[in-house]
Amino acid sequence: MGFLKRRTIFIVIVLLLIAIQLFSLDLEKREKQTPAARFVLTLTYYPQKFVSSVAGVMSGTWNDYIHLVNLREENVRLKEEISRLRREKFELSEAGIQNTRLRKLLEFREESSYPAVPANVIGASPSILRSQVIIVDKGTRDGVTEGMPVASFDGVVGRILLAGDRSSEVLLITDPVSAVDAYIHRTRARGIVQGTGAGCEMDYIEKKSDVSEGDKVISSGKDGFFPKGVVIGTVTGIGSKGSFINAKISPHVHLNSLEEVLIIQKPVNSLVLNE
Amino acid sequence: MNSALMILFLAVLSLALITLQSTVLSPGGGHIYPDLNLIFIVFLAIYSEVRGSLLIAAGNGYLMDVLSGNLPGTFTLSRLSAYILVKSSSSHVYLKKYLVQGLVIFGSTVFTWLFIMTIIVIRGEPGLRLPLGEILLRGVVNTAVGVPLFWAAGKAYARLQR
């Protein structure tokens, strides 16, 4: 350590102490967003949108063409034909898949008792420390505010953590700081679904409750964030934690391959008991 | 290139790297990608003689903080510390040898993660833990990608600074 000056080590220790103090702000205070944080989201919106579009096109091009590159010359005409047909098929199948997704999203939107804004996923967290965050291309301009629930046609996705001008960050339900008040659909046993990073767990279910593997878990609407009755996932394992039942939950939504989501414009902390 | 233009160039490069890291190189889904932003900060500390590169390093850390679910100060201060440590050691150690650069990238990766883990352990934040094995693995990945990048970028940067 002889190559480090005492002053440098002192500065690093001071920075560490400041970081510890900043980190100790509770989540509620952290979510009081600063104009600088909003500016960062606006600043990164266009590059992220551009890169995610280009990546989508390149990925399609890769799938369609790259394996044709080394084929022999005499097969060129035939391969061009195959390529054209493949491209058409790919485009048709992509359009079909997107159509199905959007139709389900539209049905979900129509069924919802709140207005909803469809959004595309344009990015995700750059850090492994909190990887359960995605970035969508709708922000305060579209009526999105912090705390609004986010869903897909398959169920709950998460909630808005930070709303920028044109884009927003979504905290996924699998993030360790995420918590959703929920019911077991079959028996109405109540608990809290919390993220574990890789998946979710439902904690604080009373011991006497009836819970089985395969049970569907839905939001209760009592946490002030999520509307009542949106599917969260399925029970895949049951254990105990203290004097409560703890259930492992497999989220219904494939959170790693999300392309479109719906931001439900439900005011936070309202209608909690009436839903 | 004059220093104002150089600062602007580095700021744009920083934005481009954070964009790449938050789109095609996002670590969600269990992939291990190199941390281009940390490599960039170590690069700045070794090569940049422009005043203001400290601010670029802090700004890059702040972008990481906001885009990682708003972790206030965590990346800003850990990366600023890494920058200061590398910059400070550059007056005692010759950092332009590739072997030394590899060690510095590896050491910076381990240092920044230990800095962050210290905060998390002290504050008892649940769920945000990274095992030592994974930290070391990330150090190896960053080193493997960082050294060839330093070789290429060092040459380009020397031309730009002329």
Coordinates of N, CA and C in Angstrom, one line a residue, chain A residues 2-5 8-9 11-12 15-25 27 30-38 40-41 43-44 47-49 51-52 55 122-133 135 161-162 169 171 175-177 196 256, chain B residues 15 18-31 35 37 62-75 77 80-82 84-86 88-89 91-93 111 113 115-120 122-123 125-130 134 138:
Chain A
G2 N 2.2 1.1 -0.1 CA 3.1 2.2 -0.1 C 2.9 3.2 -1.2
F3 N 2.3 2.7 -2.3 CA 2.1 3.6 -3.4 C 0.8 4.5 -3.2
L4 N 0.1 4.3 -2.2 CA -1.1 5.1 -1.9 C -0.8 6.2 -0.8
K5 N -1.1 7.4 -1.1 CA -0.9 8.4 -0.1 C -2.0 8.3 1.0
T8 N -5.2 10.1 0.1 CA -6.0 9.3 -0.8 C -6.9 8.3 0.0
I9 N -6.2 7.6 0.9 CA -7.0 6.6 1.7 C -8.0 7.4 2.5
I11 N -9.6 10.2 1.8 CA -10.7 10.6 0.9 C -11.6 9.4 0.6
V12 N -11.0 8.2 0.3 CA -11.8 7.0 0.0 C -12.7 6.7 1.2
L15 N -15.5 9.1 1.4 CA -16.5 8.7 0.3 C -17.4 7.5 0.7
L16 N -16.7 6.5 1.3 CA -17.5 5.3 1.8 C -18.5 5.7 2.9
L17 N -18.1 6.6 3.8 CA -19.0 7.0 4.9 C -20.2 7.8 4.3
I18 N -19.9 8.6 3.3 CA -21.0 9.4 2.7 C -21.9 8.4 2.0
A19 N -21.3 7.4 1.3 CA -22.2 6.4 0.5 C -23.1 5.7 1.5
I20 N -22.5 5.3 2.7 CA -23.3 4.6 3.7 C -24.5 5.4 4.1
Q21 N -24.2 6.7 4.4 CA -25.3 7.6 4.8 C -26.4 7.8 3.7
L22 N -25.9 7.9 2.4 CA -26.9 8.1 1.4 C -27.7 6.8 1.2
F23 N -27.1 5.6 1.4 CA -27.8 4.4 1.2 C -28.8 4.1 2.3
S24 N -28.6 4.8 3.5 CA -29.5 4.5 4.6 C -30.8 5.3 4.4
L25 N -30.9 6.1 3.4 CA -32.2 6.8 3.2 C -33.2 5.6 2.9
L27 N -36.5 3.7 1.4 CA -36.9 3.7 0.0 C -37.9 4.8 -0.3
R30 N -35.9 7.7 -1.0 CA -35.2 7.5 -2.3 C -36.1 7.8 -3.5
E31 N -37.4 7.5 -3.3 CA -38.3 7.6 -4.4 C -38.7 9.1 -4.7
K32 N -38.3 10.0 -3.8 CA -38.6 11.4 -4.1 C -37.5 11.8 -5.1
Q33 N -37.9 11.8 -6.3 CA -36.9 11.9 -7.4 C -36.4 13.3 -7.5
T34 N -35.2 13.4 -7.9 CA -34.6 14.8 -8.1 C -34.7 15.1 -9.6
P35 N -34.7 16.4 -9.9 CA -34.7 16.8 -11.3 C -33.5 16.2 -12.0
A36 N -32.4 16.0 -11.3 CA -31.2 15.4 -12.0 C -31.5 14.0 -12.5
A37 N -32.2 13.2 -11.6 CA -32.5 11.8 -12.0 C -33.4 11.8 -13.2
R38 N -34.4 12.7 -13.1 CA -35.3 12.8 -14.3 C -34.6 13.2 -15.6
V40 N -31.5 12.5 -16.2 CA -30.7 11.3 -16.7 C -31.6 10.4 -17.6
L41 N -32.9 10.2 -17.1 CA -33.8 9.4 -17.9 C -34.1 10.0 -19.3
L43 N -32.1 12.1 -20.8 CA -30.8 12.0 -21.6 C -30.6 10.7 -22.2
T44 N -31.0 9.6 -21.6 CA -30.7 8.3 -22.1 C -31.8 7.7 -22.9
P47 N -30.9 7.5 -27.0 CA -29.9 6.5 -27.3 C -30.4 5.1 -27.0
Q48 N -31.1 4.9 -25.9 CA -31.6 3.6 -25.6 C -32.7 3.1 -26.6
K49 N -33.5 4.1 -27.0 CA -34.6 3.7 -28.0 C -33.9 3.3 -29.3
V51 N -30.7 2.2 -29.8 CA -30.0 1.0 -29.7 C -30.9 -0.2 -29.6
S52 N -32.0 -0.1 -28.8 CA -32.9 -1.2 -28.7 C -33.6 -1.5 -30.1
A55 N -30.8 -3.1 -32.2 CA -30.5 -4.5 -31.8 C -31.6 -5.4 -32.2
I122 N -37.4 -0.5 -23.5 CA -36.2 -0.1 -24.3 C -34.9 -0.3 -23.6
G123 N -34.9 -0.7 -22.4 CA -33.6 -0.9 -21.7 C -33.8 -1.6 -20.4
A124 N -32.7 -1.8 -19.7 CA -32.8 -2.5 -18.4 C -31.6 -1.9 -17.6
S125 N -31.6 -2.4 -16.3 CA -30.5 -1.9 -15.4 C -29.2 -2.2 -16.0
P126 N -28.2 -1.3 -15.9 CA -26.8 -1.6 -16.4 C -26.0 -2.3 -15.3
S127 N -26.6 -2.6 -14.1 CA -25.8 -3.1 -13.0 C -26.4 -4.4 -12.5
I128 N -25.6 -5.4 -12.2 CA -26.0 -6.6 -11.6 C -26.6 -6.4 -10.2
L129 N -26.1 -5.3 -9.5 CA -26.5 -5.1 -8.2 C -28.1 -5.0 -8.0
R130 N -28.6 -4.3 -9.0 CA -30.1 -4.3 -9.0 C -30.5 -4.5 -10.5
S131 N -30.5 -5.8 -10.8 CA -30.8 -6.1 -12.2 C -32.3 -6.2 -12.5
Q132 N -33.1 -6.2 -11.5 CA -34.6 -6.3 -11.7 C -35.3 -5.0 -11.9
V133 N -34.7 -4.3 -12.9 CA -35.3 -3.0 -13.2 C -35.3 -2.9 -14.8
I135 N -36.5 -0.4 -18.3 CA -36.8 1.0 -18.7 C -37.8 0.9 -19.9
L161 N -40.8 3.1 -10.7 CA -39.9 3.6 -9.7 C -39.5 5.0 -9.9
L162 N -39.2 5.3 -11.2 CA -38.8 6.7 -11.5 C -39.4 7.1 -12.9
E169 N -38.5 4.1 -15.3 CA -37.9 2.9 -14.7 C -39.0 2.1 -14.0
L171 N -39.7 -1.1 -11.5 CA -39.1 -2.0 -10.5 C -39.9 -3.3 -10.7
D175 N -37.7 -8.0 -7.8 CA -36.6 -7.2 -7.1 C -36.8 -7.4 -5.6
P176 N -35.7 -7.5 -4.8 CA -35.9 -7.8 -3.4 C -36.6 -6.7 -2.6
V177 N -36.7 -5.5 -3.1 CA -37.4 -4.4 -2.4 C -38.9 -4.3 -2.8
T196 N -37.2 -12.1 -4.8 CA -36.0 -12.7 -4.3 C -34.8 -12.5 -5.2
N256 N -37.9 -11.7 -18.2 CA -36.6 -11.4 -18.9 C -36.8 -11.2 -20.4
Chain B
L15 N -21.9 8.4 -22.2 CA -23.3 8.2 -22.4 C -23.5 7.0 -23.3
I18 N -22.9 3.8 -21.3 CA -24.0 3.5 -20.4 C -25.3 3.0 -21.2
T19 N -25.4 3.6 -22.4 CA -26.5 3.1 -23.2 C -26.3 1.6 -23.6
L20 N -25.1 1.3 -24.0 CA -24.8 -0.1 -24.4 C -25.1 -1.0 -23.2
Q21 N -24.6 -0.6 -22.0 CA -24.7 -1.4 -20.8 C -26.1 -1.6 -20.4
S22 N -27.0 -0.6 -20.7 CA -28.4 -0.7 -20.2 C -29.3 -1.3 -21.3
T23 N -28.7 -1.7 -22.5 CA -29.6 -2.3 -23.5 C -29.0 -3.6 -23.9
V24 N -28.1 -3.7 -24.8 CA -27.6 -5.0 -25.3 C -26.7 -5.7 -24.3
L25 N -26.1 -5.0 -23.4 CA -25.2 -5.6 -22.4 C -25.7 -5.6 -21.0
S26 N -27.0 -5.5 -20.9 CA -27.6 -5.4 -19.6 C -27.5 -6.8 -18.9
P27 N -27.0 -6.8 -17.6 CA -26.8 -8.1 -17.0 C -28.0 -8.8 -16.5
G28 N -29.2 -8.3 -16.6 CA -30.4 -9.0 -16.2 C -30.5 -10.3 -17.0
G29 N -31.0 -11.4 -16.3 CA -31.2 -12.7 -17.0 C -30.0 -13.5 -16.8
G30 N -29.1 -13.1 -15.9 CA -28.0 -14.0 -15.5 C -26.8 -14.0 -16.4
H31 N -26.7 -13.1 -17.4 CA -25.6 -13.0 -18.3 C -24.4 -12.3 -17.6
D35 N -18.1 -4.9 -17.6 CA -18.6 -3.6 -17.1 C -17.8 -2.5 -17.8
N37 N -18.4 0.5 -18.3 CA -18.3 1.8 -17.6 C -17.2 1.8 -16.6
Y62 N -23.0 8.4 -11.6 CA -24.4 8.8 -11.3 C -25.4 8.3 -12.3
L63 N -25.0 8.2 -13.5 CA -25.9 7.5 -14.5 C -26.2 6.1 -14.1
M64 N -25.1 5.4 -13.7 CA -25.3 4.0 -13.2 C -26.3 4.0 -12.0
D65 N -26.1 4.9 -11.1 CA -27.0 5.0 -9.9 C -28.5 5.1 -10.3
V66 N -28.7 6.1 -11.2 CA -30.1 6.4 -11.6 C -30.7 5.2 -12.4
L67 N -30.0 4.7 -13.3 CA -30.5 3.6 -14.2 C -30.6 2.3 -13.5
S68 N -29.9 2.1 -12.4 CA -29.9 0.9 -11.6 C -31.0 0.9 -10.5
G69 N -32.1 1.6 -10.8 CA -33.2 1.6 -9.8 C -32.9 2.6 -8.7
N70 N -32.2 3.7 -9.0 CA -32.0 4.8 -8.1 C -31.3 4.4 -6.8
L71 N -30.1 4.0 -6.9 CA -29.3 3.7 -5.6 C -28.5 4.9 -5.4
P72 N -28.9 5.8 -4.5 CA -28.2 7.1 -4.4 C -26.8 7.0 -4.0
G73 N -25.9 7.4 -4.8 CA -24.5 7.6 -4.5 C -23.7 6.3 -4.5
T74 N -24.3 5.2 -4.7 CA -23.6 3.9 -4.6 C -22.5 3.8 -5.6
F75 N -22.9 3.9 -6.9 CA -21.9 3.8 -8.0 C -21.1 5.1 -8.1
L77 N -20.0 7.1 -5.9 CA -18.9 7.2 -4.9 C -17.9 6.1 -5.0
L80 N -15.9 6.8 -8.1 CA -15.1 8.0 -7.9 C -13.9 7.6 -7.0
S81 N -14.1 6.7 -6.0 CA -13.0 6.2 -5.2 C -12.0 5.4 -6.0
A82 N -12.5 4.5 -6.9 CA -11.7 3.7 -7.8 C -10.8 4.6 -8.6
I84 N -9.9 7.8 -8.0 CA -8.9 8.5 -7.2 C -7.8 7.5 -6.9
L85 N -8.1 6.3 -6.5 CA -7.0 5.3 -6.1 C -6.1 5.1 -7.3
V86 N -6.7 4.8 -8.5 CA -5.8 4.5 -9.7 C -5.0 5.8 -10.0
S88 N -4.1 8.2 -8.2 CA -3.1 8.5 -7.1 C -1.9 7.5 -7.3
S89 N -2.2 6.3 -7.6 CA -1.1 5.3 -7.7 C -0.3 5.5 -9.0
S91 N 1.2 8.0 -9.9 CA 2.5 8.7 -9.7 C 3.6 7.9 -9.1
H92 N 3.2 6.7 -8.7 CA 4.2 5.8 -8.1 C 4.4 4.5 -8.9
V93 N 3.4 4.1 -9.7 CA 3.5 2.9 -10.5 C 3.3 3.2 -11.9
F111 N -12.3 -3.9 -5.9 CA -12.4 -2.8 -5.0 C -13.8 -2.2 -5.0
W113 N -16.7 -3.4 -6.0 CA -17.7 -4.3 -5.4 C -17.6 -4.5 -3.9
F115 N -16.5 -2.2 -2.0 CA -17.0 -0.9 -1.5 C -18.5 -0.9 -1.4
I116 N -19.1 -1.4 -2.4 CA -20.6 -1.5 -2.5 C -21.1 -2.5 -1.4
M117 N -20.4 -3.7 -1.4 CA -20.9 -4.7 -0.4 C -20.7 -4.3 1.0
T118 N -19.7 -3.5 1.3 CA -19.5 -2.9 2.6 C -20.7 -2.1 3.0
I119 N -21.1 -1.2 2.1 CA -22.3 -0.4 2.3 C -23.5 -1.3 2.6
I120 N -23.7 -2.3 1.7 CA -24.9 -3.1 1.8 C -24.9 -3.9 3.1
I122 N -23.3 -3.2 5.9 CA -23.5 -2.3 7.1 C -25.0 -1.8 7.2
R123 N -25.6 -1.6 6.0 CA -27.0 -1.1 6.1 C -28.0 -2.3 6.1
E125 N -29.2 -4.2 3.8 CA -30.2 -4.2 2.7 C -30.4 -5.7 2.2
P126 N -31.6 -6.2 2.3 CA -31.8 -7.6 1.9 C -31.7 -7.8 0.4
G127 N -31.2 -8.9 0.0 CA -31.3 -9.3 -1.4 C -30.2 -8.8 -2.3
L128 N -29.5 -7.7 -1.9 CA -28.5 -7.1 -2.8 C -27.1 -7.6 -2.5
R129 N -26.9 -8.9 -2.5 CA -25.6 -9.4 -2.1 C -25.0 -10.1 -3.4
L130 N -23.7 -10.0 -3.5 CA -23.0 -10.6 -4.6 C -21.9 -11.5 -4.0
E134 N -18.4 -14.5 -7.5 CA -18.9 -13.8 -8.7 C -18.2 -12.5 -8.9
R138 N -16.2 -11.5 -12.3 CA -16.5 -10.3 -13.0 C -15.2 -9.5 -13.2

